[in-house]
Coordinates of N, CA and C in Angstrom, one line a residue:
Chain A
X1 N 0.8 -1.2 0.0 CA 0.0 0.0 0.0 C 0.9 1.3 0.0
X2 N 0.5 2.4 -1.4 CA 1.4 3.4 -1.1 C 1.1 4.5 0.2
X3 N 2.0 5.2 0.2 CA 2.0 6.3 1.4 C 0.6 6.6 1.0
X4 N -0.2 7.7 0.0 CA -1.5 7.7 -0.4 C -2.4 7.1 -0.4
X5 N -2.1 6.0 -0.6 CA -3.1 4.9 -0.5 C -4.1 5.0 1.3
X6 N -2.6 5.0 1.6 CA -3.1 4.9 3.3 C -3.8 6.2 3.7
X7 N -3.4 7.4 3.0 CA -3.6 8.7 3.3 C -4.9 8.7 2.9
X8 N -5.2 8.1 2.3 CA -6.7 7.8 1.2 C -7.6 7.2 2.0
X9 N -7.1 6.2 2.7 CA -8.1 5.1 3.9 C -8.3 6.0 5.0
X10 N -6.7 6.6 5.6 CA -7.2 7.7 6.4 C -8.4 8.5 6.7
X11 N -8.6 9.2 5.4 CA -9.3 10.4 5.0 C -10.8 9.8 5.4
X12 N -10.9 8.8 4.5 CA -12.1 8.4 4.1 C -12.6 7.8 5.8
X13 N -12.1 7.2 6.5 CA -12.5 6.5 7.8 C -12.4 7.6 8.6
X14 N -11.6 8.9 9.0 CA -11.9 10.3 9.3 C -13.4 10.8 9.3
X15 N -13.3 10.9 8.0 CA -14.8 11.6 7.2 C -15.9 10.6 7.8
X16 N -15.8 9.7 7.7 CA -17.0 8.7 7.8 C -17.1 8.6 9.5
X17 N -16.5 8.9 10.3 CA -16.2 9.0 12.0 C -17.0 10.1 12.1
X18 N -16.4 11.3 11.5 CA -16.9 12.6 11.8 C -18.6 13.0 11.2
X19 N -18.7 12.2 10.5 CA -20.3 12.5 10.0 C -21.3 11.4 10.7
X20 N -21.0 10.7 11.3 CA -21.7 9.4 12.3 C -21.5 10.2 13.4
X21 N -20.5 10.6 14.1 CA -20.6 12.0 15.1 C -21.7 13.1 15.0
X22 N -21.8 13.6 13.7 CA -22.3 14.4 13.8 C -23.7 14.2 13.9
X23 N -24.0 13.0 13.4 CA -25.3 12.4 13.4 C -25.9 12.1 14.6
X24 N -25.2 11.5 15.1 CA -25.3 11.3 16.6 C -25.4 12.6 17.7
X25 N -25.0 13.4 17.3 CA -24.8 14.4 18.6 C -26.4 15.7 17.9
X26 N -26.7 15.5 16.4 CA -27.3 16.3 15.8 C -29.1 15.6 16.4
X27 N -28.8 13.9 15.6 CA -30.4 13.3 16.1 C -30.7 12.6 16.5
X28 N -29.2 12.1 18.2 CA -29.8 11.3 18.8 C -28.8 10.2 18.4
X29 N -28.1 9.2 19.8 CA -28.2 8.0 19.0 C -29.7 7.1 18.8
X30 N -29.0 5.8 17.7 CA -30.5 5.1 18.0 C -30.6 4.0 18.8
X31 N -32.0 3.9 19.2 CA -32.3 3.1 20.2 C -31.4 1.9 20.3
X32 N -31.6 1.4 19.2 CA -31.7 -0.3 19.4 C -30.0 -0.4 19.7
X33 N -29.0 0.5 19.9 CA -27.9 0.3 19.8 C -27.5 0.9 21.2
X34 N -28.4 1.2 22.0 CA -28.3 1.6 23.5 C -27.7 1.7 24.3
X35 N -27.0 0.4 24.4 CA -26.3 0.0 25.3 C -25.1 -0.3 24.9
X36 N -24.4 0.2 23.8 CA -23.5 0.2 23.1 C -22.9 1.8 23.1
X37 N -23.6 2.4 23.6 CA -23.1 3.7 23.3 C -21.8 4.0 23.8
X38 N -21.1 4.2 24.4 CA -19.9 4.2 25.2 C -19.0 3.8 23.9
X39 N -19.2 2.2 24.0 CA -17.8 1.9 22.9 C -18.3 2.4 21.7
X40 N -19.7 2.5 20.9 CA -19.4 3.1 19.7 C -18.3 5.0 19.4
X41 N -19.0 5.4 20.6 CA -18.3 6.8 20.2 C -16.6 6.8 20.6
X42 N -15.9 5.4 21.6 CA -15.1 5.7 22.2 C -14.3 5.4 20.8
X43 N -15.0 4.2 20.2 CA -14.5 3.6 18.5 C -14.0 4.7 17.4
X44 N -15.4 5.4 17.3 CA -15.0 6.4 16.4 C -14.5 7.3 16.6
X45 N -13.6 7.9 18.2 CA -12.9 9.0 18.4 C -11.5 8.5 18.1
X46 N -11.4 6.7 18.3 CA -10.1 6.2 18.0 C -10.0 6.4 16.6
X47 N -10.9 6.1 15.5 CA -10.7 6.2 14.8 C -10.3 7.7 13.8
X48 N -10.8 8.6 14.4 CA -10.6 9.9 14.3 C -8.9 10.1 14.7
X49 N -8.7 9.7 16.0 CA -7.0 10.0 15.8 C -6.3 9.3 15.8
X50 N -6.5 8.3 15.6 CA -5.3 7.4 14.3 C -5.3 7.7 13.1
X51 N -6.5 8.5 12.4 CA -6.4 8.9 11.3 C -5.5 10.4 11.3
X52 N -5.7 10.6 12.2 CA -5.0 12.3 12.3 C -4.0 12.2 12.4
X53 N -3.0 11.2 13.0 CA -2.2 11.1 13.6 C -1.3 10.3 11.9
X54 N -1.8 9.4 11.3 CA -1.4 9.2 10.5 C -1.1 9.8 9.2
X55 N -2.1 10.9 8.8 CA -2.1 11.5 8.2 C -0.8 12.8 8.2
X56 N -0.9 12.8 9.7 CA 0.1 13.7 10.1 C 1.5 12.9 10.0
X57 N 2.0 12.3 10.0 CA 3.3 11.4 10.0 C 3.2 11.5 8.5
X58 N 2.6 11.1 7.5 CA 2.5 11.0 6.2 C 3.0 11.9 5.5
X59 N 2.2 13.6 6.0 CA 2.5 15.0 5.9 C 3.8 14.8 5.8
X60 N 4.7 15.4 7.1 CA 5.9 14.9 7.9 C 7.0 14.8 7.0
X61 N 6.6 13.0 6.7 CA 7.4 12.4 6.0 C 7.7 13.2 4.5
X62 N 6.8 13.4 4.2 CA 6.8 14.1 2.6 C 7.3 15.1 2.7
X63 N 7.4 16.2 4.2 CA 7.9 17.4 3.9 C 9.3 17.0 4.2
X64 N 9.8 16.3 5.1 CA 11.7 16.2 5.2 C 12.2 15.4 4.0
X65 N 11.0 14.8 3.1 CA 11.5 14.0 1.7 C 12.2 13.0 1.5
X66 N 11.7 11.9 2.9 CA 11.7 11.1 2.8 C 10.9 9.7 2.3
X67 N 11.1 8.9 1.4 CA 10.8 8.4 0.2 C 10.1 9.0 -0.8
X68 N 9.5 7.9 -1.6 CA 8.2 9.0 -2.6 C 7.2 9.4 -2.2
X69 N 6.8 10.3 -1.9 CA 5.6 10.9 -0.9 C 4.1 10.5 -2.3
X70 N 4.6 11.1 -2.8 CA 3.6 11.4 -4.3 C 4.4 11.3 -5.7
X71 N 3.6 10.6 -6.6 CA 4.1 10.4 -7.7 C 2.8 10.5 -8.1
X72 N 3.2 10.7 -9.7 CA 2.3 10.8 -11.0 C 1.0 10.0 -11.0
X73 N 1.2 8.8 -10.8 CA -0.2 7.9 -10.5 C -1.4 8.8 -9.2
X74 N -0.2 8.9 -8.0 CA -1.2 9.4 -7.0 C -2.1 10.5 -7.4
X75 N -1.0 11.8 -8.6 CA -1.6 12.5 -8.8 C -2.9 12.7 -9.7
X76 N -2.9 11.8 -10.6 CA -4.0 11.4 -11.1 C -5.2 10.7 -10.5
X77 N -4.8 10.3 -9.6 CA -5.7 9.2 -9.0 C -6.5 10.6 -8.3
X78 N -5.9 11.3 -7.3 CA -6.3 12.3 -6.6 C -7.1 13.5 -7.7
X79 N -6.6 13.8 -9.2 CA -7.4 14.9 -10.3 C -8.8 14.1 -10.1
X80 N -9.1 13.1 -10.4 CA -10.0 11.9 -10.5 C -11.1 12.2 -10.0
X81 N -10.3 11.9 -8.2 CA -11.2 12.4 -7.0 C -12.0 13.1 -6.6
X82 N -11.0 14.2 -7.1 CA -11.3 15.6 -6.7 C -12.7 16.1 -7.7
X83 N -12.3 15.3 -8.8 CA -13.4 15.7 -10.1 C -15.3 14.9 -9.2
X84 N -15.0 13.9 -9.1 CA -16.2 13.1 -8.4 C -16.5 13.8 -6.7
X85 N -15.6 14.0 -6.5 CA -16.1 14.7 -5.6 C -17.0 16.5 -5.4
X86 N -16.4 17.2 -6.5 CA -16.9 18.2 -7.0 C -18.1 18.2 -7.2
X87 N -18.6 17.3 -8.6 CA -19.8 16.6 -9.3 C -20.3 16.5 -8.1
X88 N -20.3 15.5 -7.2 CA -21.6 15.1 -6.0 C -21.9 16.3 -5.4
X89 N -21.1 17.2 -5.2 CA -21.4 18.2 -4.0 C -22.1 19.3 -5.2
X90 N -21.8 19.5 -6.2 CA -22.9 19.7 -7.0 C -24.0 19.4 -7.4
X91 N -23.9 18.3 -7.5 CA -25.4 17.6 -7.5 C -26.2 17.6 -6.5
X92 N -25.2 17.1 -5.5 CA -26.7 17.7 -4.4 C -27.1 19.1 -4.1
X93 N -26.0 20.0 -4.5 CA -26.4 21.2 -4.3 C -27.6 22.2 -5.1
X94 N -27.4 21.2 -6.4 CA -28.7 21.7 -7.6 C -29.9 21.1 -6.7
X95 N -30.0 20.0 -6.3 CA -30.9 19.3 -6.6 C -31.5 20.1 -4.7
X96 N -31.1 20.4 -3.9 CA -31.1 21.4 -2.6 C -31.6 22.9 -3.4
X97 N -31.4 23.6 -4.5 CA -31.3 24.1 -5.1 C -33.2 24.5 -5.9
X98 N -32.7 23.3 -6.6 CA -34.2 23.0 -7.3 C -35.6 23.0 -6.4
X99 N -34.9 22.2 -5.1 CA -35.7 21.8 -4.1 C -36.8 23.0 -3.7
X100 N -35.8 24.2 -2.7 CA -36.1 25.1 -2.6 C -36.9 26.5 -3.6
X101 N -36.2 26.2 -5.1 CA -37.1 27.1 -6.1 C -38.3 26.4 -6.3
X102 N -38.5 24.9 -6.5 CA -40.0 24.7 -6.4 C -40.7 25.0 -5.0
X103 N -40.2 24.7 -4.1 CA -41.1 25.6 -2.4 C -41.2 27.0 -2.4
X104 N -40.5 27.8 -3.4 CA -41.1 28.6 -3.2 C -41.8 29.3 -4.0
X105 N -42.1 28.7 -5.5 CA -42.9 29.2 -6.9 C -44.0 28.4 -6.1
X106 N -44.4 26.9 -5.7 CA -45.2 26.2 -5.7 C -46.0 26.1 -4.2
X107 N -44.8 26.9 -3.3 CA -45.6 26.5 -1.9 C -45.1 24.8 -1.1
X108 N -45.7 25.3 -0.4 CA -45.2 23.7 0.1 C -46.9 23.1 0.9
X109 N -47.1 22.2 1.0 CA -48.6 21.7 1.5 C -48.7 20.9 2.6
X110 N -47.7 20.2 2.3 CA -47.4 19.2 3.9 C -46.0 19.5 4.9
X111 N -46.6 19.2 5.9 CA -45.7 19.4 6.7 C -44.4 19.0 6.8
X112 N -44.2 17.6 6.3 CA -42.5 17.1 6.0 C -41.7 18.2 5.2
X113 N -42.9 18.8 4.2 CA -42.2 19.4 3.2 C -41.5 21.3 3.9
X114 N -42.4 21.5 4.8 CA -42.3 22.7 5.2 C -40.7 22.2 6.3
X115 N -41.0 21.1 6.5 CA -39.6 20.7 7.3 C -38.2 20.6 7.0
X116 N -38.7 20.3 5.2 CA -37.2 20.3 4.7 C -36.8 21.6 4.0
X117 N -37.8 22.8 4.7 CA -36.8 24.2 4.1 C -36.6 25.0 5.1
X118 N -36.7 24.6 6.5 CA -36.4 25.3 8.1 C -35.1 25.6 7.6
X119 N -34.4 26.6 8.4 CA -33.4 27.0 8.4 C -32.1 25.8 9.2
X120 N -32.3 25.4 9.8 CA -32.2 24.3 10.6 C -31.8 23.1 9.9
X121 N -32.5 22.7 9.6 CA -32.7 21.1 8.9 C -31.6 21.9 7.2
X122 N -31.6 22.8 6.5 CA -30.9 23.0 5.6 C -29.5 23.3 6.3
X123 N -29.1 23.9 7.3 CA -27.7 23.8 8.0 C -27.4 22.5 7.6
X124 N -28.4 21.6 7.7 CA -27.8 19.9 8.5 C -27.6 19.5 7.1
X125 N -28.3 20.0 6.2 CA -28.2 19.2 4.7 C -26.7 20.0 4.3
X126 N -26.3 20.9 3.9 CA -25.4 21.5 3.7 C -23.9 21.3 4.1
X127 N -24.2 20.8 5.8 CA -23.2 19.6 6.1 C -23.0 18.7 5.5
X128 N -23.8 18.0 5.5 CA -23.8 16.6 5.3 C -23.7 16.5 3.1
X129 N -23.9 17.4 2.8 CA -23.3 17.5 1.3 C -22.0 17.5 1.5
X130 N -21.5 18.8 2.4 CA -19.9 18.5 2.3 C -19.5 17.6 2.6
X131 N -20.0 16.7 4.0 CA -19.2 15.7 4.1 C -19.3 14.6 3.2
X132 N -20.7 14.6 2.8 CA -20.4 13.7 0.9 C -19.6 14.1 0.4
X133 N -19.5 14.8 0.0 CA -18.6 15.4 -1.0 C -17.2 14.8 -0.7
X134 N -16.7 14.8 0.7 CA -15.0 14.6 0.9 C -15.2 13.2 0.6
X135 N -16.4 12.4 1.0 CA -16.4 11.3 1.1 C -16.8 10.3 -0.2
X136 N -16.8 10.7 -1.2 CA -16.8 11.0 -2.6 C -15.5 10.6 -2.8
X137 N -14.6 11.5 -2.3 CA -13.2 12.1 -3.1 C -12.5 11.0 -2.6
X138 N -12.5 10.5 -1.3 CA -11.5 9.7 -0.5 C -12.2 8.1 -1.1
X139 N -13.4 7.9 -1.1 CA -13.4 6.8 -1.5 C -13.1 6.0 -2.7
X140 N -13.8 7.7 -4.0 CA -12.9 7.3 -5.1 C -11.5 7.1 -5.4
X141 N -11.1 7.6 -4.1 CA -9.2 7.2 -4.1 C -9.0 6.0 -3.8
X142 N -9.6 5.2 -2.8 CA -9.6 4.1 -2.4 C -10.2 3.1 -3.5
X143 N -10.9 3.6 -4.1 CA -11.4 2.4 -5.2 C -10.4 2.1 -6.4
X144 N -9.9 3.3 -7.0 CA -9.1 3.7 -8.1 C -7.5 3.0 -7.5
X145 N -7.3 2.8 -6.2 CA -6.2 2.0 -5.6 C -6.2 1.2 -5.8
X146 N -7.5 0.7 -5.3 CA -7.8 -1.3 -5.2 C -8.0 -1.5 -6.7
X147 N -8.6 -0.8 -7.5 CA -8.3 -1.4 -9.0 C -7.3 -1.4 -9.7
X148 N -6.1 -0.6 -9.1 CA -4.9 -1.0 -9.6 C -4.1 -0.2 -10.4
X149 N -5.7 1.2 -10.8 CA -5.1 2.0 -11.9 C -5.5 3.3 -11.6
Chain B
X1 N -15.5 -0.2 -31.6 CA -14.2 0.9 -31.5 C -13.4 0.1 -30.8
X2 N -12.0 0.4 -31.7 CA -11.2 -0.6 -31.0 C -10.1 0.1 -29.8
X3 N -10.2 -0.8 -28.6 CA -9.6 0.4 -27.2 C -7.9 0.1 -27.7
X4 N -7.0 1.2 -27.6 CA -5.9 0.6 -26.9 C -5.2 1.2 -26.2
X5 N -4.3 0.3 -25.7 CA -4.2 0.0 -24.2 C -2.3 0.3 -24.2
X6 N -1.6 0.7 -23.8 CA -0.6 0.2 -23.6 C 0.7 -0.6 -22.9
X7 N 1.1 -1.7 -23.6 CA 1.8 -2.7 -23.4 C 3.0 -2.7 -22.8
X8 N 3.9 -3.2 -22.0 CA 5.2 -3.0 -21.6 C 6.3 -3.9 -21.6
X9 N 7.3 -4.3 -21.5 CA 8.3 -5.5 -21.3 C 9.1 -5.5 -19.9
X10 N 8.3 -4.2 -18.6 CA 9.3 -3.8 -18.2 C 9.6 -5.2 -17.3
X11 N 8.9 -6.5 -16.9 CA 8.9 -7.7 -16.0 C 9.7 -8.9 -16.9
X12 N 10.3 -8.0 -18.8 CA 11.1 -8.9 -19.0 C 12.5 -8.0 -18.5
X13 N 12.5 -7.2 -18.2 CA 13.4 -6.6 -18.6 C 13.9 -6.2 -17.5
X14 N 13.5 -6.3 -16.4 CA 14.2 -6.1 -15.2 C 14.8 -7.6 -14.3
X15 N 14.4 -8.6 -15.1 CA 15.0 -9.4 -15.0 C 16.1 -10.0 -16.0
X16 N 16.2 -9.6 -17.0 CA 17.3 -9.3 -17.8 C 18.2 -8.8 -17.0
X17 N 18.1 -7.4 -16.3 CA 18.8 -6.8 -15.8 C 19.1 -7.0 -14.3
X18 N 19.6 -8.3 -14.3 CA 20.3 -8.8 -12.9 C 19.2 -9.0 -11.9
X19 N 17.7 -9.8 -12.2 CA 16.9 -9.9 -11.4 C 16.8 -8.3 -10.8
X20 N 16.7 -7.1 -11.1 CA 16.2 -6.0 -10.6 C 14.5 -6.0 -9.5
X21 N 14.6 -5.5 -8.3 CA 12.9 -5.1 -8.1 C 12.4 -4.4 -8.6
X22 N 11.3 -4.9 -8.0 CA 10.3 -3.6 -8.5 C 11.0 -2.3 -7.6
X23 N 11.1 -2.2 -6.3 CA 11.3 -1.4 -5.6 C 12.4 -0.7 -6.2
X24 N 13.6 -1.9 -6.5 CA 14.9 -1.1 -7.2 C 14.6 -0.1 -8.4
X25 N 13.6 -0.6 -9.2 CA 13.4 0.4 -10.0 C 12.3 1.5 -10.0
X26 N 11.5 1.5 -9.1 CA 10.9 2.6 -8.5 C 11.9 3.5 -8.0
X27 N 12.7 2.7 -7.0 CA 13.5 4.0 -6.6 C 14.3 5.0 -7.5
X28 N 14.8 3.9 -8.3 CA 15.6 4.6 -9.6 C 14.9 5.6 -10.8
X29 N 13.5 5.4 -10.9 CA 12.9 6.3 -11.7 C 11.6 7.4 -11.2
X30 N 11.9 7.6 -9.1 CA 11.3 8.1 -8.2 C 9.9 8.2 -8.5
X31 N 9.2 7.3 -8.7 CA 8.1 6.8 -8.3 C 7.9 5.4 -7.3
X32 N 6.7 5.3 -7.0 CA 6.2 4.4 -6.1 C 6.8 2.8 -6.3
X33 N 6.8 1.9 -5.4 CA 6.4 0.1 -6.1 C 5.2 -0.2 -6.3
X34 N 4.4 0.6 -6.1 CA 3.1 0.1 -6.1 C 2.6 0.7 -7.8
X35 N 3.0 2.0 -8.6 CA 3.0 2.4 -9.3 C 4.1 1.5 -10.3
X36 N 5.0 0.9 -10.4 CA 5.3 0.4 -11.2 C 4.9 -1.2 -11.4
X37 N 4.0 -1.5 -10.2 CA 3.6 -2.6 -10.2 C 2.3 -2.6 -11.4
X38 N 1.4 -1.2 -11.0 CA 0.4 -0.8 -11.8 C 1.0 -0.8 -13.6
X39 N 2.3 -0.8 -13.5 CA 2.4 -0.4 -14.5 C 2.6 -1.7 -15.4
X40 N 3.6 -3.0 -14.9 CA 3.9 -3.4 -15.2 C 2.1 -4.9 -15.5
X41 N 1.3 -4.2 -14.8 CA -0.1 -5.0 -15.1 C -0.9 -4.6 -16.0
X42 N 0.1 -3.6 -16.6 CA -1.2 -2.3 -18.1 C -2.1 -2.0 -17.4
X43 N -2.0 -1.6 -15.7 CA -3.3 -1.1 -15.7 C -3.1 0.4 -15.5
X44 N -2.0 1.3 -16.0 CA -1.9 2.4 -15.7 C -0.5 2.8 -17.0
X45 N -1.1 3.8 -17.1 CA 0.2 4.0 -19.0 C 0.6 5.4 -18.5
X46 N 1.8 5.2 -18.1 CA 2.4 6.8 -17.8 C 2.7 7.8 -18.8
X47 N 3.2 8.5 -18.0 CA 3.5 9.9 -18.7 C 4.5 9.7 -19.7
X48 N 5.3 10.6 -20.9 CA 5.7 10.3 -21.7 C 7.4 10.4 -20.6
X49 N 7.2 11.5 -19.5 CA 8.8 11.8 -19.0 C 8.9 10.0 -18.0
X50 N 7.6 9.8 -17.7 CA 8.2 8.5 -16.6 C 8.6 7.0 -17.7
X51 N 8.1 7.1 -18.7 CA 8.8 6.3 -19.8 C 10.0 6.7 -20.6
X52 N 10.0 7.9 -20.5 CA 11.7 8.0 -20.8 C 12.8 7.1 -19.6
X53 N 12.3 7.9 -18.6 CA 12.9 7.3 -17.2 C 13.0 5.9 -16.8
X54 N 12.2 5.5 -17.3 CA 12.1 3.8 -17.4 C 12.9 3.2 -18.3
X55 N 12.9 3.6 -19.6 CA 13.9 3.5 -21.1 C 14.8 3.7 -20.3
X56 N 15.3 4.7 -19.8 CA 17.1 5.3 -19.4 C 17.7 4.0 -17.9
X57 N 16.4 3.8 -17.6 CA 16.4 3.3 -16.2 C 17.6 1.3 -17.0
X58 N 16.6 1.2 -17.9 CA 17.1 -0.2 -18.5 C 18.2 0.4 -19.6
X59 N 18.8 1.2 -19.9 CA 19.6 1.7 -20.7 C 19.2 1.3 -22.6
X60 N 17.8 1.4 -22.8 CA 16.8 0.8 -24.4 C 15.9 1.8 -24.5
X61 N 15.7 2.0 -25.6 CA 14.8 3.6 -26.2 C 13.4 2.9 -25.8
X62 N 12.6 3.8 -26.0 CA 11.0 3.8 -25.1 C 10.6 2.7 -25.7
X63 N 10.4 2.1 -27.2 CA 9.8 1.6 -28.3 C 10.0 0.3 -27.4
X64 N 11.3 -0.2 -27.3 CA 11.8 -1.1 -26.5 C 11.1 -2.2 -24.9
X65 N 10.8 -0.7 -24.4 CA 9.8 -1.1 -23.3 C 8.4 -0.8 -23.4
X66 N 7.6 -0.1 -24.3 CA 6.3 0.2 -24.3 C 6.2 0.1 -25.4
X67 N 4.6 -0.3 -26.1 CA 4.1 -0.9 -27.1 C 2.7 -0.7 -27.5
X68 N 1.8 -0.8 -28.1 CA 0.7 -0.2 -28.7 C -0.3 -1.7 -28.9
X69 N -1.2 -1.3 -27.5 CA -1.9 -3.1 -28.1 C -3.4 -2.6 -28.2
X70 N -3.7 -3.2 -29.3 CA -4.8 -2.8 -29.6 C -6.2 -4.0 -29.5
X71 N -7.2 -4.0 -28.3 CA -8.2 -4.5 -28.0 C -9.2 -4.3 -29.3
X72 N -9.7 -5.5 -30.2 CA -10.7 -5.2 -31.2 C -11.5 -6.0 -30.9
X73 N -11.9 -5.9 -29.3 CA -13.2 -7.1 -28.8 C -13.9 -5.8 -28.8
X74 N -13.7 -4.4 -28.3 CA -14.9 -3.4 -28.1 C -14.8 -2.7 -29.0

C-alpha cells in the first residue's frame, strides 16, 4: 500500500467517523444500539486520531523528503477524486437548489415538506453534502487503488 | 471501437537486468512500487517523462519497453 493509499483510507474512515458523530450528537443516538453507546463513540474517536495522527506522519514524512511521498499515479488518482467529488457536491447542491425554487414558486402543502426548508434542517443538509462530497473524493481514491489503476 | 491499451516489457526486462525489483526500480525512476507494479499490469500507462525514465532506467529507447496493443473485442 502506497504512502496515499493509506492517506486515502485515512481520510475516508476520518470523514466517515466525523459524519456518524455528527449524526449522533445532531439526532440522537438510536435506540436499538443503546447500550453500546460508550464503545461506539469511544471507536469512532479512536478512529478519528489514528487517522490524524497518520495522516500527520505521512504529511511529515513528505515534507523532510523522505521516500516518494507522491508520484504521477497518485496525482491522477487524486485529479479523478477531486473531479467526483466536486460533481456530488454539486449535484446535491442543484438538486437542494431546485428543491427550494419549487417551495417557493409552488408552496409547500405538507408538513415534511415545510420541514425540509427550516433553516435548521438546511444547516444539516449542507453539512452533510460537504461531508459527501469529501467522502466521494476519498473513496474514489480508495477504489481507483484497489483497481490497480 | 477498438480500445488501446498500452503494453510494456518492463517484467522482462528487469529481470534481464540482474533480477532488478520492482522497488529497485521505483526507486531509480522516483516513483512508487506500487506504481510500477500498476504499471507493469497495463493497468496504468504513464506519462511520456516517466517512460523516458524507465527507457534510461534499463539503458533501451522507449519503443523497447512500451508498445501499442490494440483490443478489437470493443
Amino acid at each position: 500500500m502506497s504512502r496515499q493509499e493509506i492517506y486515502a483510507w485515512c481520510s475516508m474512515g476520518f470523514v466517515l467517523s466525523v459524519l456518524i458523530l455528527y449524526t449522533i450528537f445532531s439526532f440522537g443516538f438510536p435506540s436499538i444500539l443503546e447500550n453500546h453507546y460508550e464503545a461506539v463513540i469511544k471507536g469512532l474517536v479512536f478512529i478519528i486520531l489514528v487517522a490524524v495522527a497518520t495522516e500527520f506522519t505521512i504529511d511529515y514524512l513528505g515534507s523532510v523528503k523522505y521516500g516518494v511521498h507522491k508520484d504521477e499515479r497518485d496525482m491522477q488518482i487524486e485529479a479523478t477524486a477531486f473531479k467526483v467529488g466536486y460533481y456530488s457536491v454539486m449535484v446535491f447542491l442543484n438538486i437542494l437548489i431546485g428543491h427550494l425554487i419549487i417551495n417557493a414558486f409552488f408552496g409547500t402543502h405538507a408538513g415534511e415538506a415545510a420541514f425540509l426548508t427550516s433553516r435548521e434542517t438546511l444547516l444539516h443538509v449542507v453539512i452533510y453534502m460537504l461531508f459527501l462530497g469529501g467522502l466521494m473524493k476519498s473513496g474514489t481514491q480508495v477504489f481507483l487503488y484497489r483497481r490497480g489503476g | 471501437m477498438d480500445r488501446i491499451k498500452i503494453g510494456n516489457h518492463i517484467r522482462r526486462l528487469r529481470f534481464m537486468h540482474g533480477e532488478m525489483t520492482q522497488q529497485e526500480l521505483a526507486d531509480e525512476t522516483g516513483v512508487s512500487r506500487q506504481t510500477i507494479n500498476a504499471l507493469e499490469a497495463s493497468k496504468y500507462s504513464p506519462s511520456l517523462e516517466l517512460a523516458f525514465r524507465i527507457a534510461n532506467a534499463f539503458g533501451v529507447s522507449v519503443e523497447e519497453v512500451f508498445f501499442l496493443e490494440v483490443d478489437a473485442g470493443l
